[in-house]
Amino acid sequence: MSWIEETLYPGWGQRFRVLRELAREQSPFQEIVIFDSESHGRVMLLDGAVQITEADEFVYQEMITHVPLLQHGAAVRVLIIGAGDGGVLRRVLQHTNVRQAVMVEIDGAVIRLVRKFLPGIAKDAWDDPRAHLIVGDGIAYVAEAQDSAFDVIIVDSTDPAGPGEGLFTAAFYRDCARILSPGGLVVNQCGVPFMQPDELRDTSRRRACAFPYVSAYVVAVPTYVGGFMTLGIASKQPIERIPVAQIEARAAQAGVLGTTSYWSPALHNAAFELPPYIAAALAN
Ligand code: SAM
């Protein structure tokens, strides 16, 4: 039996025992590999970095979606950038108050292969009438968008290299600020600070160029190895701690309470308690 090694870090990594390789394709943007693993169900790598496994996808998807939507409390229009696996789209559409979810993914090959080999990630979200799927560059989309009516922008991108690089710039965050409603929030993945210490620090500085309120929260994704991963969040309004009972009421009203396996009303607030080594990166 063969192994596939993640090549994210030059000197350290994880490996999976492969039961069967299902796809290996070089798209115009990245190499896409999907395989059945012995330990984590189906796994997708992009350019050698783990993007999603069937076993733990719920952790990341729930936290990158439910935290901003329930922090906002009444999100009606949501913009998703990247997230080609469809897992965020599915979680966004769980919220009954959402009337439209625009998803802009640059790589049509990711969507095609995920729909074929990982259909359980998005389930039937692709066909939801509230979903508006655009295969295109998220950077260009926010630069060109005219309206300012998105309540939440979720940036579920690859790391800041290749097509995802421009999703971590001050110019991109300024465009996000322009198209967000006054109480709107933008969330984006900021890597694993223990292994990628500059990612949260640099992107927090850039977010601060566009938003007066910048924060971050943590999530322990088993296959994004190296300790907590951080999700950066920014807004034009203060990002306040909401009483747990109120978060619970919002989740019940939105139809997500009791549907989650990682997110919970208490964890929603707890995730903003940053270990000092992570808080330091946010402050500098
Ligand atoms: N949840 C997983 C994670 O964070 O590792 C999956 C991430 S998702 C598969 C990342 C997606 O972002 C990829 O499919 C990639 O094609 C897309 N992406 C990268 N740069 C982009 C851009 N400029 N515009 C839109 N999508 C982009």
mmCIF file of C-alpha atoms and ligand atoms in Angstrom:
data_model
loop_
_atom_site.group_PDB
_atom_site.id
_atom_site.type_symbol
_atom_site.label_atom_id
_atom_site.label_comp_id
_atom_site.label_asym_id
_atom_site.label_seq_id
_atom_site.Cartn_x
_atom_site.Cartn_y
_atom_site.Cartn_z
ATOM 1 C CA MET A 1 0.000 0.000 0.000
ATOM 2 C CA SER A 2 1.298 3.489 -0.791
ATOM 3 C CA TRP A 3 1.422 6.697 1.221
ATOM 4 C CA ILE A 4 0.787 10.308 0.210
ATOM 5 C CA GLU A 5 2.754 12.944 2.068
ATOM 6 C CA GLU A 6 1.584 16.492 2.508
ATOM 7 C CA THR A 7 4.255 18.852 1.176
ATOM 8 C CA LEU A 8 3.053 22.050 2.856
ATOM 9 C CA TYR A 9 6.156 22.476 5.031
ATOM 10 C CA PRO A 10 9.615 21.627 3.735
ATOM 11 C CA GLY A 11 10.839 19.969 6.932
ATOM 12 C CA TRP A 12 7.799 18.414 8.575
ATOM 13 C CA GLY A 13 4.430 16.985 7.693
ATOM 14 C CA GLN A 14 1.734 14.364 7.844
ATOM 15 C CA ARG A 15 1.121 11.400 5.573
ATOM 16 C CA PHE A 16 -1.901 9.284 4.706
ATOM 17 C CA ARG A 17 -2.030 5.617 3.778
ATOM 18 C CA VAL A 18 -3.766 5.525 0.393
ATOM 19 C CA LEU A 19 -6.431 2.930 -0.340
ATOM 20 C CA ARG A 20 -7.124 4.238 -3.838
ATOM 21 C CA GLU A 21 -6.173 7.297 -5.832
ATOM 22 C CA LEU A 22 -9.245 8.745 -7.539
ATOM 23 C CA ALA A 23 -8.007 11.856 -9.326
ATOM 24 C CA ARG A 24 -4.742 13.610 -10.116
ATOM 25 C CA GLU A 25 -5.152 16.603 -12.379
ATOM 26 C CA GLN A 26 -3.164 19.741 -13.140
ATOM 27 C CA SER A 27 -5.640 22.575 -13.624
ATOM 28 C CA PRO A 28 -4.545 26.009 -14.896
ATOM 29 C CA PHE A 29 -4.254 27.014 -11.228
ATOM 30 C CA GLN A 30 -3.050 24.049 -9.179
ATOM 31 C CA GLU A 31 -2.525 20.313 -8.911
ATOM 32 C CA ILE A 32 -5.642 18.584 -7.574
ATOM 33 C CA VAL A 33 -5.326 15.143 -5.945
ATOM 34 C CA ILE A 34 -8.228 13.187 -4.448
ATOM 35 C CA PHE A 35 -7.806 9.779 -2.812
ATOM 36 C CA ASP A 36 -9.401 7.346 -0.402
ATOM 37 C CA SER A 37 -7.337 7.233 2.784
ATOM 38 C CA GLU A 38 -7.271 4.470 5.350
ATOM 39 C CA SER A 39 -7.780 6.895 8.237
ATOM 40 C CA HIS A 40 -9.759 10.002 7.146
ATOM 41 C CA GLY A 41 -12.114 8.928 4.351
ATOM 42 C CA ARG A 42 -11.699 10.828 1.095
ATOM 43 C CA VAL A 43 -9.027 13.518 1.050
ATOM 44 C CA MET A 44 -8.347 16.390 -1.362
ATOM 45 C CA LEU A 45 -4.934 18.021 -1.726
ATOM 46 C CA LEU A 46 -4.229 21.176 -3.734
ATOM 47 C CA ASP A 47 -0.578 21.632 -4.660
ATOM 48 C CA GLY A 48 0.318 19.050 -2.025
ATOM 49 C CA ALA A 49 -1.547 20.754 0.856
ATOM 50 C CA VAL A 50 -4.523 19.111 2.575
ATOM 51 C CA GLN A 51 -7.720 21.064 1.851
ATOM 52 C CA ILE A 52 -10.380 18.746 3.096
ATOM 53 C CA THR A 53 -10.921 15.289 4.519
ATOM 54 C CA GLU A 54 -14.325 13.691 4.911
ATOM 55 C CA ALA A 55 -13.526 12.880 8.527
ATOM 56 C CA ASP A 56 -12.840 16.366 9.901
ATOM 57 C CA GLU A 57 -14.274 18.825 7.358
ATOM 58 C CA PHE A 58 -17.100 19.717 9.720
ATOM 59 C CA VAL A 59 -14.693 21.398 12.143
ATOM 60 C CA TYR A 60 -13.410 24.071 9.784
ATOM 61 C CA GLN A 61 -16.635 24.530 7.802
ATOM 62 C CA GLU A 62 -18.792 25.069 10.877
ATOM 63 C CA MET A 63 -16.405 27.584 12.424
ATOM 64 C CA ILE A 64 -15.712 29.638 9.294
ATOM 65 C CA THR A 65 -19.462 29.848 8.602
ATOM 66 C CA HIS A 66 -21.542 29.798 11.768
ATOM 67 C CA VAL A 67 -19.345 32.171 13.785
ATOM 68 C CA PRO A 68 -19.607 35.153 11.385
ATOM 69 C CA LEU A 69 -23.230 34.504 10.436
ATOM 70 C CA LEU A 70 -24.398 34.216 14.028
ATOM 71 C CA GLN A 71 -22.125 37.056 15.165
ATOM 72 C CA HIS A 72 -23.939 39.183 12.592
ATOM 73 C CA GLY A 73 -27.301 37.765 13.615
ATOM 74 C CA ALA A 74 -29.364 38.677 10.562
ATOM 75 C CA ALA A 75 -27.223 37.974 7.501
ATOM 76 C CA VAL A 76 -29.285 37.983 4.328
ATOM 77 C CA ARG A 77 -26.615 38.178 1.592
ATOM 78 C CA VAL A 78 -23.376 36.245 1.909
ATOM 79 C CA LEU A 79 -20.347 36.220 -0.392
ATOM 80 C CA ILE A 80 -18.099 33.149 -0.355
ATOM 81 C CA ILE A 81 -14.700 33.323 -2.030
ATOM 82 C CA GLY A 82 -12.891 30.073 -2.820
ATOM 83 C CA ALA A 83 -14.364 27.151 -0.867
ATOM 84 C CA GLY A 84 -14.568 25.047 -4.030
ATOM 85 C CA ASP A 85 -15.496 21.938 -2.075
ATOM 86 C CA GLY A 86 -18.941 23.434 -1.370
ATOM 87 C CA GLY A 87 -18.879 22.762 2.371
ATOM 88 C CA VAL A 88 -19.137 26.431 3.313
ATOM 89 C CA LEU A 89 -21.944 26.960 0.794
ATOM 90 C CA ARG A 90 -23.881 24.134 2.438
ATOM 91 C CA ARG A 91 -23.382 25.576 5.938
ATOM 92 C CA VAL A 92 -24.320 29.109 4.798
ATOM 93 C CA LEU A 93 -27.543 27.849 3.223
ATOM 94 C CA GLN A 94 -28.497 26.076 6.438
ATOM 95 C CA HIS A 95 -29.251 29.573 7.796
ATOM 96 C CA THR A 96 -32.902 30.199 7.032
ATOM 97 C CA ASN A 97 -32.470 33.991 7.033
ATOM 98 C CA VAL A 98 -29.945 33.846 4.149
ATOM 99 C CA ARG A 99 -31.635 34.811 0.904
ATOM 100 C CA GLN A 100 -28.609 34.725 -1.386
ATOM 101 C CA ALA A 101 -25.171 33.115 -1.260
ATOM 102 C CA VAL A 102 -22.808 34.189 -4.027
ATOM 103 C CA MET A 103 -19.826 31.860 -4.333
ATOM 104 C CA VAL A 104 -16.793 32.814 -6.439
ATOM 105 C CA GLU A 105 -14.319 29.975 -6.944
ATOM 106 C CA ILE A 106 -11.458 30.427 -9.387
ATOM 107 C CA ASP A 107 -10.937 26.794 -10.323
ATOM 108 C CA GLY A 108 -13.792 25.024 -12.108
ATOM 109 C CA ALA A 109 -11.796 21.790 -12.000
ATOM 110 C CA VAL A 110 -11.988 21.739 -8.181
ATOM 111 C CA ILE A 111 -15.782 22.049 -8.334
ATOM 112 C CA ARG A 112 -16.054 19.383 -11.034
ATOM 113 C CA LEU A 113 -13.879 16.874 -9.192
ATOM 114 C CA VAL A 114 -15.446 17.513 -5.785
ATOM 115 C CA ARG A 115 -18.945 17.080 -7.208
ATOM 116 C CA LYS A 116 -17.831 13.752 -8.659
ATOM 117 C CA PHE A 117 -15.738 12.336 -5.819
ATOM 118 C CA LEU A 118 -16.820 14.229 -2.675
ATOM 119 C CA PRO A 119 -20.558 14.801 -3.221
ATOM 120 C CA GLY A 120 -21.318 14.513 0.493
ATOM 121 C CA ILE A 121 -19.459 17.741 1.314
ATOM 122 C CA ALA A 122 -21.892 20.128 -0.372
ATOM 123 C CA LYS A 123 -24.793 17.661 -0.636
ATOM 124 C CA ASP A 124 -27.517 19.444 -2.659
ATOM 125 C CA ALA A 125 -26.324 22.982 -1.872
ATOM 126 C CA TRP A 126 -25.218 23.508 -5.502
ATOM 127 C CA ASP A 127 -28.851 23.278 -6.613
ATOM 128 C CA ASP A 128 -30.324 25.536 -3.938
ATOM 129 C CA PRO A 129 -32.094 28.456 -5.671
ATOM 130 C CA ARG A 130 -30.399 30.854 -3.223
ATOM 131 C CA ALA A 131 -26.941 29.765 -4.441
ATOM 132 C CA HIS A 132 -25.288 31.793 -7.182
ATOM 133 C CA LEU A 133 -22.086 30.105 -8.333
ATOM 134 C CA ILE A 134 -19.464 32.033 -10.295
ATOM 135 C CA VAL A 135 -16.316 30.375 -11.612
ATOM 136 C CA GLY A 136 -13.918 33.299 -11.519
ATOM 137 C CA ASP A 137 -11.337 35.231 -9.560
ATOM 138 C CA GLY A 138 -12.596 36.428 -6.179
ATOM 139 C CA ILE A 139 -10.132 39.325 -6.211
ATOM 140 C CA ALA A 140 -11.559 40.667 -9.467
ATOM 141 C CA TYR A 141 -15.109 40.038 -8.242
ATOM 142 C CA VAL A 142 -14.760 42.223 -5.141
ATOM 143 C CA ALA A 143 -12.833 44.865 -7.103
ATOM 144 C CA GLU A 144 -15.621 45.148 -9.669
ATOM 145 C CA ALA A 145 -18.716 44.584 -7.486
ATOM 146 C CA GLN A 146 -20.855 47.706 -7.329
ATOM 147 C CA ASP A 147 -23.360 47.036 -4.566
ATOM 148 C CA SER A 148 -22.605 47.249 -0.880
ATOM 149 C CA ALA A 149 -25.115 44.803 0.476
ATOM 150 C CA PHE A 150 -23.151 41.762 1.594
ATOM 151 C CA ASP A 151 -23.607 41.094 5.288
ATOM 152 C CA VAL A 152 -20.847 38.497 5.535
ATOM 153 C CA ILE A 153 -17.869 37.706 3.292
ATOM 154 C CA ILE A 154 -16.224 34.330 3.891
ATOM 155 C CA VAL A 155 -12.796 33.896 2.317
ATOM 156 C CA ASP A 156 -12.087 30.168 2.294
ATOM 157 C CA SER A 157 -8.940 30.220 0.245
ATOM 158 C CA THR A 158 -5.774 28.304 -0.260
ATOM 159 C CA ASP A 159 -2.705 29.665 1.530
ATOM 160 C CA PRO A 160 -1.203 32.985 0.364
ATOM 161 C CA ALA A 161 0.648 31.602 -2.632
ATOM 162 C CA GLY A 162 -0.564 30.975 -6.178
ATOM 163 C CA PRO A 163 -4.100 32.125 -7.018
ATOM 164 C CA GLY A 164 -4.896 32.777 -3.342
ATOM 165 C CA GLU A 165 -2.094 35.289 -2.793
ATOM 166 C CA GLY A 166 -4.119 38.388 -3.693
ATOM 167 C CA LEU A 167 -6.821 37.418 -1.198
ATOM 168 C CA PHE A 168 -4.505 38.465 1.626
ATOM 169 C CA THR A 169 -3.702 42.036 0.526
ATOM 170 C CA ALA A 170 -4.801 45.425 1.890
ATOM 171 C CA ALA A 171 -6.352 46.254 -1.515
ATOM 172 C CA PHE A 172 -8.535 43.151 -1.307
ATOM 173 C CA TYR A 173 -9.701 44.020 2.222
ATOM 174 C CA ARG A 174 -10.506 47.588 1.127
ATOM 175 C CA ASP A 175 -12.714 46.173 -1.614
ATOM 176 C CA CYS A 176 -14.377 43.870 0.931
ATOM 177 C CA ALA A 177 -15.052 46.859 3.197
ATOM 178 C CA ARG A 178 -16.624 48.741 0.285
ATOM 179 C CA ILE A 179 -19.089 45.962 -0.582
ATOM 180 C CA LEU A 180 -20.035 45.072 3.001
ATOM 181 C CA SER A 181 -23.167 46.478 4.637
ATOM 182 C CA PRO A 182 -22.493 48.752 7.663
ATOM 183 C CA GLY A 183 -22.689 45.885 10.178
ATOM 184 C CA GLY A 184 -20.956 43.432 7.857
ATOM 185 C CA LEU A 185 -18.110 41.076 8.682
ATOM 186 C CA VAL A 186 -15.326 39.495 6.671
ATOM 187 C CA VAL A 187 -13.707 36.242 7.759
ATOM 188 C CA ASN A 188 -10.683 34.557 6.268
ATOM 189 C CA GLN A 189 -8.437 31.678 7.106
ATOM 190 C CA CYS A 190 -5.110 32.861 8.511
ATOM 191 C CA GLY A 191 -3.212 29.593 8.769
ATOM 192 C CA VAL A 192 -1.723 27.749 11.727
ATOM 193 C CA PRO A 193 0.278 30.353 13.689
ATOM 194 C CA PHE A 194 2.693 27.870 15.246
ATOM 195 C CA MET A 195 3.852 26.839 11.781
ATOM 196 C CA GLN A 196 2.954 29.990 9.790
ATOM 197 C CA PRO A 197 3.599 32.808 12.301
ATOM 198 C CA ASP A 198 3.608 35.599 9.709
ATOM 199 C CA GLU A 199 0.261 34.829 8.174
ATOM 200 C CA LEU A 200 -1.947 36.108 11.010
ATOM 201 C CA ARG A 201 0.391 39.021 11.794
ATOM 202 C CA ASP A 202 0.648 40.235 8.203
ATOM 203 C CA THR A 203 -3.000 39.812 7.320
ATOM 204 C CA SER A 204 -4.160 41.458 10.559
ATOM 205 C CA ARG A 205 -2.102 44.535 9.673
ATOM 206 C CA ARG A 206 -3.618 44.560 6.207
ATOM 207 C CA ARG A 207 -7.151 44.082 7.525
ATOM 208 C CA ALA A 208 -6.511 47.026 9.850
ATOM 209 C CA CYS A 209 -5.877 49.216 6.763
ATOM 210 C CA ALA A 210 -9.489 48.666 5.753
ATOM 211 C CA PHE A 211 -11.407 47.976 8.970
ATOM 212 C CA PRO A 212 -11.374 49.692 12.383
ATOM 213 C CA TYR A 213 -12.151 46.437 14.194
ATOM 214 C CA VAL A 214 -9.911 43.424 13.625
ATOM 215 C CA SER A 215 -9.946 40.225 15.633
ATOM 216 C CA ALA A 216 -9.332 36.495 15.284
ATOM 217 C CA TYR A 217 -10.582 33.227 16.690
ATOM 218 C CA VAL A 218 -9.164 29.741 16.848
ATOM 219 C CA VAL A 219 -10.249 26.326 15.664
ATOM 220 C CA ALA A 220 -8.521 22.980 16.162
ATOM 221 C CA VAL A 221 -8.706 21.268 12.762
ATOM 222 C CA PRO A 222 -7.083 17.823 13.122
ATOM 223 C CA THR A 223 -5.617 17.736 9.603
ATOM 224 C CA TYR A 224 -4.424 21.366 9.472
ATOM 225 C CA VAL A 225 -1.579 20.179 11.630
ATOM 226 C CA GLY A 226 0.557 22.214 14.010
ATOM 227 C CA GLY A 227 -1.882 23.389 16.689
ATOM 228 C CA PHE A 228 -4.743 25.869 16.452
ATOM 229 C CA MET A 229 -5.626 27.363 13.099
ATOM 230 C CA THR A 230 -6.777 30.992 13.161
ATOM 231 C CA LEU A 231 -9.666 32.640 11.392
ATOM 232 C CA GLY A 232 -9.290 36.407 11.058
ATOM 233 C CA ILE A 233 -12.433 38.512 11.340
ATOM 234 C CA ALA A 234 -12.886 42.215 10.656
ATOM 235 C CA SER A 235 -15.753 44.697 10.674
ATOM 236 C CA LYS A 236 -16.654 48.348 10.544
ATOM 237 C CA GLN A 237 -18.513 47.809 13.858
ATOM 238 C CA PRO A 238 -17.048 46.519 17.145
ATOM 239 C CA ILE A 239 -16.889 42.709 17.238
ATOM 240 C CA GLU A 240 -18.493 42.248 20.621
ATOM 241 C CA ARG A 241 -18.919 39.197 22.806
ATOM 242 C CA ILE A 242 -22.554 38.219 22.628
ATOM 243 C CA PRO A 243 -24.137 36.509 25.658
ATOM 244 C CA VAL A 244 -24.223 32.750 25.102
ATOM 245 C CA ALA A 245 -28.017 32.634 25.538
ATOM 246 C CA GLN A 246 -28.376 35.167 22.745
ATOM 247 C CA ILE A 247 -26.079 33.205 20.429
ATOM 248 C CA GLU A 248 -28.155 30.127 21.169
ATOM 249 C CA ALA A 249 -31.375 31.996 20.393
ATOM 250 C CA ARG A 250 -29.909 33.271 17.100
ATOM 251 C CA ALA A 251 -28.802 29.739 16.147
ATOM 252 C CA ALA A 252 -32.249 28.343 16.958
ATOM 253 C CA GLN A 253 -33.929 31.059 14.913
ATOM 254 C CA ALA A 254 -31.519 30.429 11.999
ATOM 255 C CA GLY A 255 -32.188 26.688 12.128
ATOM 256 C CA VAL A 256 -28.639 25.581 12.929
ATOM 257 C CA LEU A 257 -28.899 24.823 16.647
ATOM 258 C CA GLY A 258 -28.360 21.106 17.244
ATOM 259 C CA THR A 259 -26.989 20.487 13.747
ATOM 260 C CA THR A 260 -23.307 20.989 14.573
ATOM 261 C CA SER A 261 -20.510 18.750 15.817
ATOM 262 C CA TYR A 262 -17.846 21.376 16.665
ATOM 263 C CA TRP A 263 -19.550 24.776 16.890
ATOM 264 C CA SER A 264 -21.690 25.412 19.957
ATOM 265 C CA PRO A 265 -23.031 28.629 21.501
ATOM 266 C CA ALA A 266 -20.448 28.522 24.329
ATOM 267 C CA LEU A 267 -17.594 27.609 21.976
ATOM 268 C CA HIS A 268 -18.544 30.539 19.725
ATOM 269 C CA ASN A 269 -17.306 32.948 22.409
ATOM 270 C CA ALA A 270 -14.563 30.694 23.760
ATOM 271 C CA ALA A 271 -12.895 30.568 20.349
ATOM 272 C CA PHE A 272 -12.064 34.279 20.679
ATOM 273 C CA GLU A 273 -9.904 33.533 23.764
ATOM 274 C CA LEU A 274 -6.492 33.466 22.118
ATOM 275 C CA PRO A 275 -3.419 31.797 23.607
ATOM 276 C CA PRO A 276 -0.825 34.552 24.179
ATOM 277 C CA TYR A 277 1.489 33.337 21.399
ATOM 278 C CA ILE A 278 -1.392 33.823 18.962
ATOM 279 C CA ALA A 279 -2.675 37.069 20.514
ATOM 280 C CA ALA A 280 0.828 38.514 20.069
ATOM 281 C CA ALA A 281 0.650 37.971 16.318
ATOM 282 C CA LEU A 282 -2.707 39.745 16.226
ATOM 283 C CA ALA A 283 -1.442 42.745 18.185
ATOM 284 C CA ASN A 284 1.671 43.430 16.116
HETATM 285 N N1 SAM B 1 -11.624 24.401 3.494
HETATM 286 C C1 SAM B 1 -10.391 24.047 2.885
HETATM 287 C C2 SAM B 1 -9.176 24.811 3.386
HETATM 288 O O1 SAM B 1 -9.260 25.908 3.908
HETATM 289 O O2 SAM B 1 -8.074 24.301 3.262
HETATM 290 C C3 SAM B 1 -10.571 24.155 1.482
HETATM 291 C C4 SAM B 1 -10.198 25.435 0.855
HETATM 292 S S1 SAM B 1 -10.905 25.624 -0.716
HETATM 293 C C5 SAM B 1 -10.711 24.145 -1.550
HETATM 294 C C6 SAM B 1 -9.762 26.778 -1.355
HETATM 295 C C7 SAM B 1 -10.180 27.223 -2.729
HETATM 296 O O3 SAM B 1 -9.796 28.585 -2.917
HETATM 297 C C8 SAM B 1 -9.523 26.429 -3.836
HETATM 298 O O4 SAM B 1 -10.485 25.633 -4.474
HETATM 299 C C9 SAM B 1 -8.933 27.504 -4.760
HETATM 300 O O5 SAM B 1 -9.122 27.214 -6.122
HETATM 301 C C10 SAM B 1 -9.714 28.736 -4.315
HETATM 302 N N2 SAM B 1 -9.068 30.007 -4.639
HETATM 303 C C11 SAM B 1 -7.755 30.321 -4.527
HETATM 304 N N3 SAM B 1 -7.553 31.560 -4.972
HETATM 305 C C12 SAM B 1 -8.754 32.072 -5.367
HETATM 306 C C13 SAM B 1 -9.178 33.309 -5.907
HETATM 307 N N4 SAM B 1 -8.312 34.291 -6.170
HETATM 308 N N5 SAM B 1 -10.498 33.465 -6.175
HETATM 309 C C14 SAM B 1 -11.389 32.475 -5.916
HETATM 310 N N6 SAM B 1 -11.039 31.274 -5.424
HETATM 311 C C15 SAM B 1 -9.739 31.079 -5.137
#
